[in-house]
JSON list of C-alpha atoms in Angstrom, two decimals:
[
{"chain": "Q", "resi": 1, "resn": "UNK", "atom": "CA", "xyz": [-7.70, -6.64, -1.38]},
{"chain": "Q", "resi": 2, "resn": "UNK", "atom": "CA", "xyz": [-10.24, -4.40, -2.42]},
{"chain": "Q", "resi": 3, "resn": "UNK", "atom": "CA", "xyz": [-11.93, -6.86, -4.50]},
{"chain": "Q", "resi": 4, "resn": "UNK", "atom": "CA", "xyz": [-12.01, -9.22, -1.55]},
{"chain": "Q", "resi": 5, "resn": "UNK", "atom": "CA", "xyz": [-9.03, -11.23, -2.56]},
{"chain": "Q", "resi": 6, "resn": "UNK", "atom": "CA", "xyz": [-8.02, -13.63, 0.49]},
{"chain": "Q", "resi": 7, "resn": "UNK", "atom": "CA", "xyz": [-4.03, -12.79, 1.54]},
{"chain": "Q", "resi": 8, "resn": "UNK", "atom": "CA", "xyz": [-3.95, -15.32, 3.81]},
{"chain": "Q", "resi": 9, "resn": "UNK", "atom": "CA", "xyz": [-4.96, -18.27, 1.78]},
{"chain": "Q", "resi": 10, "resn": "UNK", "atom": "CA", "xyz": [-4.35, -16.66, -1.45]},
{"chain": "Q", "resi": 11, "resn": "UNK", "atom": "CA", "xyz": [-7.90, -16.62, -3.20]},
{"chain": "Q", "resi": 12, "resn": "UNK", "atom": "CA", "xyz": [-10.98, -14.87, -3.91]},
{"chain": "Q", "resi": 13, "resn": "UNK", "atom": "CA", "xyz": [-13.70, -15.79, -1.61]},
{"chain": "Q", "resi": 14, "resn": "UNK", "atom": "CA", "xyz": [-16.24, -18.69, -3.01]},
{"chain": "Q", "resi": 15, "resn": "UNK", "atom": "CA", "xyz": [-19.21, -16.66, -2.33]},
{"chain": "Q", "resi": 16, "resn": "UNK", "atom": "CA", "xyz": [-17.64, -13.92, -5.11]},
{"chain": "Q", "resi": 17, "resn": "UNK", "atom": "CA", "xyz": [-16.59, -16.75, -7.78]},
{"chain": "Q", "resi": 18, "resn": "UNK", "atom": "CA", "xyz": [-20.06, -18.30, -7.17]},
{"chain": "Q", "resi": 19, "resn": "UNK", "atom": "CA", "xyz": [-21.98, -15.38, -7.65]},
{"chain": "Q", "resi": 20, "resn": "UNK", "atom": "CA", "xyz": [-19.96, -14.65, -10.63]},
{"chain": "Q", "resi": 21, "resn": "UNK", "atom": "CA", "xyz": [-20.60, -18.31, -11.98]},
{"chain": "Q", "resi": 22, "resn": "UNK", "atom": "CA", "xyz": [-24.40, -17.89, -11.23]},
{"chain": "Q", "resi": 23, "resn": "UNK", "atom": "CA", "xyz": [-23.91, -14.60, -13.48]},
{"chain": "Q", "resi": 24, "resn": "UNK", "atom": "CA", "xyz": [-22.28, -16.23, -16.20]},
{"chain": "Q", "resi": 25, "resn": "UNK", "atom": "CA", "xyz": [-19.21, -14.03, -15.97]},
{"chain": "Q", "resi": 26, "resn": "UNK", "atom": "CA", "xyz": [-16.00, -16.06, -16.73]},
{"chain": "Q", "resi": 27, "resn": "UNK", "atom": "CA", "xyz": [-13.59, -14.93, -13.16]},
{"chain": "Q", "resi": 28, "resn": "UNK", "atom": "CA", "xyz": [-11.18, -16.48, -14.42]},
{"chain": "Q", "resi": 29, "resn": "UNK", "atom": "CA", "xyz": [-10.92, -13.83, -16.81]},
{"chain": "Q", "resi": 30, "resn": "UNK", "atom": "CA", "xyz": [-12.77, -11.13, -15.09]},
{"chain": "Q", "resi": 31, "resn": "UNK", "atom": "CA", "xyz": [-10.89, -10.97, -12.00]},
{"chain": "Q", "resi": 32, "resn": "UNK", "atom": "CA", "xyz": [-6.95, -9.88, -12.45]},
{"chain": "Q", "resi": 33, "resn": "UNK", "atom": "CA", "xyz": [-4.69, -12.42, -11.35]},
{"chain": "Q", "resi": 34, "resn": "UNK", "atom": "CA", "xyz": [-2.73, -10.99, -7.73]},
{"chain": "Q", "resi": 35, "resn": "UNK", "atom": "CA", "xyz": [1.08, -11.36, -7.69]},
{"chain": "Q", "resi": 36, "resn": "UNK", "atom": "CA", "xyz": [3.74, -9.89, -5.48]},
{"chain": "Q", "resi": 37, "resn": "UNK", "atom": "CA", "xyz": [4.56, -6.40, -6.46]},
{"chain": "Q", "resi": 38, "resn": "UNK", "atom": "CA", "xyz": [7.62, -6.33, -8.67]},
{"chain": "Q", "resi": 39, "resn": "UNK", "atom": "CA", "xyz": [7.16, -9.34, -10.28]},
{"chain": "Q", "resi": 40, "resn": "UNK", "atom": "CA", "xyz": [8.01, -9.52, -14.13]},
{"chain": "Q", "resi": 41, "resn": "UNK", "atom": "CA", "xyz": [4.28, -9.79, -15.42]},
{"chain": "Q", "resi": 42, "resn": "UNK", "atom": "CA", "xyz": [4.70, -9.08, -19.19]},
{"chain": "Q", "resi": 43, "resn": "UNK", "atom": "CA", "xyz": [6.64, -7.35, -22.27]},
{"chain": "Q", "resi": 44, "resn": "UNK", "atom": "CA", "xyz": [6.53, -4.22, -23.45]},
{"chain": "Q", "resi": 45, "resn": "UNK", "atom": "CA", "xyz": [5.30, -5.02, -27.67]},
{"chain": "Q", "resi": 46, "resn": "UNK", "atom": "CA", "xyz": [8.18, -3.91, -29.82]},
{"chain": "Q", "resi": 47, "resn": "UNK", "atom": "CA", "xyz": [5.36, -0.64, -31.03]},
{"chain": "Q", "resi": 48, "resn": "UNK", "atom": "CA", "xyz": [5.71, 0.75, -27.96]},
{"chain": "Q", "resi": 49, "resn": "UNK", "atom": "CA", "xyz": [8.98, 0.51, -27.46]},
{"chain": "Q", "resi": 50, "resn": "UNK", "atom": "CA", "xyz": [9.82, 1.80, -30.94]},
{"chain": "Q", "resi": 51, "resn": "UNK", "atom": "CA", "xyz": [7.42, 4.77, -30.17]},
{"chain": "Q", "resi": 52, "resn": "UNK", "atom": "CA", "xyz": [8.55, 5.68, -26.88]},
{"chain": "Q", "resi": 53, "resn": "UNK", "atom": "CA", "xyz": [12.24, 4.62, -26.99]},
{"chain": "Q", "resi": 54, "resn": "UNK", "atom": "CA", "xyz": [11.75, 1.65, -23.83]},
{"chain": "Q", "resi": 55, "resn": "UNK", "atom": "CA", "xyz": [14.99, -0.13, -23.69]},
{"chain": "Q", "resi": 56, "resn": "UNK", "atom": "CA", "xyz": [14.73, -3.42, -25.44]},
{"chain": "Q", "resi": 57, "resn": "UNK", "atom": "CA", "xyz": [14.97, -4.83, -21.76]},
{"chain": "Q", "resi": 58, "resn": "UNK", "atom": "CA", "xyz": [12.70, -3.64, -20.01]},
{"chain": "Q", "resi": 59, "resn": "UNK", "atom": "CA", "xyz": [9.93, -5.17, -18.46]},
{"chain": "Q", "resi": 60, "resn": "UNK", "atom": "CA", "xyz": [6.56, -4.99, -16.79]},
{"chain": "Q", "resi": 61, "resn": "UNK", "atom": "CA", "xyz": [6.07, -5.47, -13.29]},
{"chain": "Q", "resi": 62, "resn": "UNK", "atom": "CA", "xyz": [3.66, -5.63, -10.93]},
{"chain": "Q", "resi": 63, "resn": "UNK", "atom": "CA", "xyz": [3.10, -2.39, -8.73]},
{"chain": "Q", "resi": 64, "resn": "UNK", "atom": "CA", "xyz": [1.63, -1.75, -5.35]},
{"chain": "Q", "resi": 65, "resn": "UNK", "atom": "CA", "xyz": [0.81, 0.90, -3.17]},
{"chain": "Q", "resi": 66, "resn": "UNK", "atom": "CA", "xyz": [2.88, 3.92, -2.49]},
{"chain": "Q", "resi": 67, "resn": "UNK", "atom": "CA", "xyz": [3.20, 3.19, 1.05]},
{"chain": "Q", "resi": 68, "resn": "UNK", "atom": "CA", "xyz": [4.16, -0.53, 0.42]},
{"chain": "Q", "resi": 69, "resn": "UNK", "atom": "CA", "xyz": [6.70, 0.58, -2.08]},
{"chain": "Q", "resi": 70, "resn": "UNK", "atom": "CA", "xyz": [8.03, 3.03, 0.29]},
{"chain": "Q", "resi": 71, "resn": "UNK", "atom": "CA", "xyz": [8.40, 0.35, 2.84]},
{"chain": "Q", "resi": 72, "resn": "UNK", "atom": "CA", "xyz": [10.13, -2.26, 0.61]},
{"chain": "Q", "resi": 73, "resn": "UNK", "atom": "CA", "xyz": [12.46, 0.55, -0.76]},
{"chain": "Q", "resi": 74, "resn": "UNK", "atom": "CA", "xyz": [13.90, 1.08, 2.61]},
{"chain": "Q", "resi": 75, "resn": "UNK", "atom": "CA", "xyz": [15.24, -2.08, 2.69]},
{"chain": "Q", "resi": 76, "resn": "UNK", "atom": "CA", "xyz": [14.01, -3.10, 6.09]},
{"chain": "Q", "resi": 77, "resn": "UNK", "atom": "CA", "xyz": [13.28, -7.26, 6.32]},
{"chain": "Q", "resi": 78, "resn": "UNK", "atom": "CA", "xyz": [13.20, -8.54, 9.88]},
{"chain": "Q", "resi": 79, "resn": "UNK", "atom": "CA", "xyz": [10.38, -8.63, 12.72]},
{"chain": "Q", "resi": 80, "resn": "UNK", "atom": "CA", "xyz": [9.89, -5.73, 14.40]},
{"chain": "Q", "resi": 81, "resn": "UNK", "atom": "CA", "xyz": [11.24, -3.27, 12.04]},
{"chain": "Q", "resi": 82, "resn": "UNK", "atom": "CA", "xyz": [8.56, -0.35, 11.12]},
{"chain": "Q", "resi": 83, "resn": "UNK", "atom": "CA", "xyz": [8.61, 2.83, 8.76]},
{"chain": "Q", "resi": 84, "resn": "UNK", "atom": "CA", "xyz": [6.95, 5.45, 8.34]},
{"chain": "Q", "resi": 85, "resn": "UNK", "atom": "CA", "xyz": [6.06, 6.88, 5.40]},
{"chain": "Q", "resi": 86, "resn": "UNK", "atom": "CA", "xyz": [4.82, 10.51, 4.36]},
{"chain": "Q", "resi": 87, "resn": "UNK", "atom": "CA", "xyz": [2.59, 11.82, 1.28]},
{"chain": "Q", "resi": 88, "resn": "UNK", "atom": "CA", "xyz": [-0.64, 13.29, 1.29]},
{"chain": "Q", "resi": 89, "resn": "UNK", "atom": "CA", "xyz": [-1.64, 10.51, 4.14]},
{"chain": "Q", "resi": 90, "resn": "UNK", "atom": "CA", "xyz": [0.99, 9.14, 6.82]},
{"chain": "Q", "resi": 91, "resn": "UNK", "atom": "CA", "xyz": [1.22, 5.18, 6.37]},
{"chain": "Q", "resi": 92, "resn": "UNK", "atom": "CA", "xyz": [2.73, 3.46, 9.57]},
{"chain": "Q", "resi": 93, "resn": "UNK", "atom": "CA", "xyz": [4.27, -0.30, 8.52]},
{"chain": "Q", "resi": 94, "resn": "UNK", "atom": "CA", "xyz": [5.45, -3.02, 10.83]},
{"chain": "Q", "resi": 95, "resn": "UNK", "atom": "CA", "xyz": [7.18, -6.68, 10.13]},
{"chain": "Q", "resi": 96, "resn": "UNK", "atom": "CA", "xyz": [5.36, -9.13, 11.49]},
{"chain": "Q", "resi": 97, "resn": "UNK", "atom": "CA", "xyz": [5.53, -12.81, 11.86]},
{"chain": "Q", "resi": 98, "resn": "UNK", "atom": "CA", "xyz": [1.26, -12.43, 12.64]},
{"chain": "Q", "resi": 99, "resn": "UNK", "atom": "CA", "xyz": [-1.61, -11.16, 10.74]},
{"chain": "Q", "resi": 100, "resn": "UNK", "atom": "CA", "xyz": [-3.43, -8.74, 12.44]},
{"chain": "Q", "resi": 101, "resn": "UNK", "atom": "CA", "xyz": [-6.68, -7.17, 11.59]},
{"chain": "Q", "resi": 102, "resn": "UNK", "atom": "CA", "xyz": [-8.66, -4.92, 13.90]},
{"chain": "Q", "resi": 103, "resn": "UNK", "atom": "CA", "xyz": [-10.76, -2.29, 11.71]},
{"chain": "Q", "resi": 104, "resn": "UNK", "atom": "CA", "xyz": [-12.20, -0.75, 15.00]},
{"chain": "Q", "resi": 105, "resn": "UNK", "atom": "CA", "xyz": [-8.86, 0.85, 15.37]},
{"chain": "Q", "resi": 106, "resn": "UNK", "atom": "CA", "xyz": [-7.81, 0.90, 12.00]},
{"chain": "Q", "resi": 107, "resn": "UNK", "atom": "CA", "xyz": [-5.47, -1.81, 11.74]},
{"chain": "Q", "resi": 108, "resn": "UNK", "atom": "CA", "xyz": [-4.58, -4.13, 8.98]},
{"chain": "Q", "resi": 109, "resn": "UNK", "atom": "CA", "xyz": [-2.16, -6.59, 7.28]},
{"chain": "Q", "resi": 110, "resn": "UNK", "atom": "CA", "xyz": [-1.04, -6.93, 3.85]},
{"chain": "Q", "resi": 111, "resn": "UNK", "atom": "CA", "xyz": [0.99, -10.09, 3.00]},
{"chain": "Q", "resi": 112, "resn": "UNK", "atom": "CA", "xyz": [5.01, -9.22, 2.47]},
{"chain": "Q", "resi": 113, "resn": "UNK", "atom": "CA", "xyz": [6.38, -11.15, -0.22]},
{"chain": "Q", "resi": 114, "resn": "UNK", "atom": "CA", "xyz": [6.62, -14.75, 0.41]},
{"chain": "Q", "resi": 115, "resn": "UNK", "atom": "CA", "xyz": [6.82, -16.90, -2.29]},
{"chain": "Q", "resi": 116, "resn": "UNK", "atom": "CA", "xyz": [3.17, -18.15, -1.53]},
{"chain": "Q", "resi": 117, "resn": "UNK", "atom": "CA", "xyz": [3.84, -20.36, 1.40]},
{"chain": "Q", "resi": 118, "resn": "UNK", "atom": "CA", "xyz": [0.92, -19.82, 3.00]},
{"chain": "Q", "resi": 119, "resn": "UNK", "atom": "CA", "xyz": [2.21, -21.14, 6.88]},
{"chain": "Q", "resi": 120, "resn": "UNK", "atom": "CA", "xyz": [5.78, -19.23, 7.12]},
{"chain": "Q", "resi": 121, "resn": "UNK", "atom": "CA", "xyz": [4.79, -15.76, 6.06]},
{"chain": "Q", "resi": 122, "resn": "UNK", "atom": "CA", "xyz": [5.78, -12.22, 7.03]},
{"chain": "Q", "resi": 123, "resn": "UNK", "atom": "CA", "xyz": [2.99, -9.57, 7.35]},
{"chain": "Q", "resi": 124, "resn": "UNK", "atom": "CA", "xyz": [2.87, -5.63, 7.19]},
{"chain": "Q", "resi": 125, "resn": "UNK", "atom": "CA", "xyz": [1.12, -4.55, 9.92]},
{"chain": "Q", "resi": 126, "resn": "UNK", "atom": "CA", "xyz": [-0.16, -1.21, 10.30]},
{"chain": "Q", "resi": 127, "resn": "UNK", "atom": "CA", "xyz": [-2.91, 1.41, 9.29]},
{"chain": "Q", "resi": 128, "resn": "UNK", "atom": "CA", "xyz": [-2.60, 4.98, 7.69]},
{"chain": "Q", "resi": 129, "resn": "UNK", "atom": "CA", "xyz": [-4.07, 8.33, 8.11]},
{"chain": "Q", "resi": 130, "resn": "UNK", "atom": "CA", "xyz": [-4.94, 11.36, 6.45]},
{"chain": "Q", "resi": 131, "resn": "UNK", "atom": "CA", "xyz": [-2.70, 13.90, 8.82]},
{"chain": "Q", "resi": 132, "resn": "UNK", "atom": "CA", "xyz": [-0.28, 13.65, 6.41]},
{"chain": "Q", "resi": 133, "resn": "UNK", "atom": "CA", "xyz": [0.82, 16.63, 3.81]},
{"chain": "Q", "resi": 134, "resn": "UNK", "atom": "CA", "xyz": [-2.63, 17.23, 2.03]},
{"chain": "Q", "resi": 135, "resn": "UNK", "atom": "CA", "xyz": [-3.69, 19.07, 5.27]},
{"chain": "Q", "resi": 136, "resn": "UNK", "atom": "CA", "xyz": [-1.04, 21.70, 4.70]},
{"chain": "Q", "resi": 137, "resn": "UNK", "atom": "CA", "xyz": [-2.21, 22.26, 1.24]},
{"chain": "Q", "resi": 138, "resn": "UNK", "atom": "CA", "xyz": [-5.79, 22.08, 2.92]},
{"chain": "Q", "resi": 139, "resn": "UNK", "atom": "CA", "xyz": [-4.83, 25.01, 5.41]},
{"chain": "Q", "resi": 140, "resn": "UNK", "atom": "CA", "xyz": [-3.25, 26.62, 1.76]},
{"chain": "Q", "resi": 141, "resn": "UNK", "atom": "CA", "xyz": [0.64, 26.70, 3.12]},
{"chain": "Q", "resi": 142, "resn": "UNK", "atom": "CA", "xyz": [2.59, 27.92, -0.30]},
{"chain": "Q", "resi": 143, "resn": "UNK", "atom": "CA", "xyz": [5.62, 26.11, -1.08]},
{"chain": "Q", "resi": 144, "resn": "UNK", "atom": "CA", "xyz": [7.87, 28.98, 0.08]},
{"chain": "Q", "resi": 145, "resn": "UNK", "atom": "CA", "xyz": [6.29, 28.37, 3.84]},
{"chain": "Q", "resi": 146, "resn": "UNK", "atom": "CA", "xyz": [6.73, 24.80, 3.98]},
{"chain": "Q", "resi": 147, "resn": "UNK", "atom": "CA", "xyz": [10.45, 25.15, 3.01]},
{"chain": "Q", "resi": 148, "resn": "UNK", "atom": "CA", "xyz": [10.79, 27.69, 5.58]},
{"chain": "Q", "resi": 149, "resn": "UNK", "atom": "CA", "xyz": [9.40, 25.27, 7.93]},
{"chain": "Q", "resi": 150, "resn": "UNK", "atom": "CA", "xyz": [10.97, 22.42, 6.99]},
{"chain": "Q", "resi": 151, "resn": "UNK", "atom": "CA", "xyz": [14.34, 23.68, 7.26]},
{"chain": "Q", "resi": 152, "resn": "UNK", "atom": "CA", "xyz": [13.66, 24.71, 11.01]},
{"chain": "Q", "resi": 153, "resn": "UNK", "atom": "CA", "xyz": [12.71, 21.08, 12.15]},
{"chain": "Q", "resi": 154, "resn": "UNK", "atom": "CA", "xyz": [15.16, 19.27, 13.88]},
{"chain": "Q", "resi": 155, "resn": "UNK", "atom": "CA", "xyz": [14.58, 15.44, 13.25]},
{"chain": "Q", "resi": 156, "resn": "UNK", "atom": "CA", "xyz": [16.56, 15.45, 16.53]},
{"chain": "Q", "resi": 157, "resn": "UNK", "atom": "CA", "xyz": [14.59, 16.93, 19.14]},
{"chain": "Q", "resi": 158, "resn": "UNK", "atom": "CA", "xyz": [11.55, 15.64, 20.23]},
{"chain": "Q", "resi": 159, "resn": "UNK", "atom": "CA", "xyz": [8.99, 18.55, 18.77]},
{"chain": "Q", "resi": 160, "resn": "UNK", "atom": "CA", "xyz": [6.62, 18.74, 22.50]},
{"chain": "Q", "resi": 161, "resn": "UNK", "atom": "CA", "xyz": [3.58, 18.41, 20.18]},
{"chain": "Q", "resi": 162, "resn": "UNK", "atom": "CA", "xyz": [0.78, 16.03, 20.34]},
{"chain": "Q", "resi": 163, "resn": "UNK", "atom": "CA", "xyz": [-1.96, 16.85, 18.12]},
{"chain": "Q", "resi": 164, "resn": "UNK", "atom": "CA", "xyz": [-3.53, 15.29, 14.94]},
{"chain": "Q", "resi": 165, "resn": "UNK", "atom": "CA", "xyz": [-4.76, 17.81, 12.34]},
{"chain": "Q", "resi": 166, "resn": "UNK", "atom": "CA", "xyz": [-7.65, 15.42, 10.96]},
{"chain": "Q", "resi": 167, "resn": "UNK", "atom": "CA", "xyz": [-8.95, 17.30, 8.01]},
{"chain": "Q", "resi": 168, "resn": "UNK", "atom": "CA", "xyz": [-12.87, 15.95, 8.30]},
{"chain": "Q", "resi": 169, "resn": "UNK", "atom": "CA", "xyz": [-15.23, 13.88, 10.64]},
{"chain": "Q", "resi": 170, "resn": "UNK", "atom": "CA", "xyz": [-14.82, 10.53, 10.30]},
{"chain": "Q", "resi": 171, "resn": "UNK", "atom": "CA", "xyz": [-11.20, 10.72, 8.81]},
{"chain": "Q", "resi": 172, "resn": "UNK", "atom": "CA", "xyz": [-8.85, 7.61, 9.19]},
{"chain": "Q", "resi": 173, "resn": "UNK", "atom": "CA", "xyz": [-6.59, 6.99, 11.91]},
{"chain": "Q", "resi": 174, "resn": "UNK", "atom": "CA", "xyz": [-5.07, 3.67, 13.49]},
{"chain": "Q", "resi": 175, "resn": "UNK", "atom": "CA", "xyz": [-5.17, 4.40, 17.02]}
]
């Protein structure tokens, strides 16, 4: 995505492989080649494997973000389900059957595994923010005080607040 790669028709955009023709740079070679995360992409060469102690099975697969991979480890495959997931940023993920982009507010799709039919696809939809954990290390909480406070959260009662701790101007939020 970041190198302008097109999820919704699967390709890089012709101005990019055209200016990269004009340039005499080969993209077929210069650009990496986008798969769905966890597909089998390669072998791990017998040196490495002998020098590390790699199973003689195993494989190398295509990663993705940590928010994606914290979505798809859930489990969660229909329309309409959502998760949230928490690191140093908070990552908000729905299942959609549309695309939706709106980077006034933050929001954005990334394509959820489809086999590459490009008509009957199921989107991520969602956004992430920076009020996740790296403001508590920001406001220097030790790890004794956020095990205190964790253990006196009830996942089960609504906590009353509504704040956003935003760490700097201009930090990311969907809204």
């Amino acid at each position: 995505l970041k190198l302008g790669y097109g999820v919704t028709n699967l390709n890089y955009p012709e101005w990019l492989l055209k200016l990269l023709s004009e340039s005499s740079i080969n993209y077929e070679y210069f650009l990496p080649k986008v798969v769905e995360p966890g597909q089998i992409v390669g072998e791990i060469s017998k040196e490495l494997i002998n020098k590390y102690g790699f199973n003689l099975n195993c494989k190398i697969a295509a990663g993705t973000t940590d928010s994606i991979a914290a979505f798809i480890a859930t489990g969660v495959n229909k329309p309409g389900q959502a998760v949230t997931s928490l690191g140093s940023t908070v990552a908000i993920k729905l299942i959609s059957t549309v695309k939706i982009e709106d980077s006034s507010r933050g929001i954005y799709s990334h394509r959820l595994m489809s086999e590459n039919n490009t008509t009957n696809c199921l989107w991520l939809v969602g956004g992430a923010s920076n009020v996740g954990c790296a403001i508590l290390r920001k406001e220097n909480f030790t790890n004794s005080e956020l095990i205190e406070l964790s253990s006196k959260i009830n996942p089960q009662v609504d906590s009353q607040l509504d704040y956003y701790p935003l760490c700097n101007i201009g930090e990311r939020f969907p809204t």
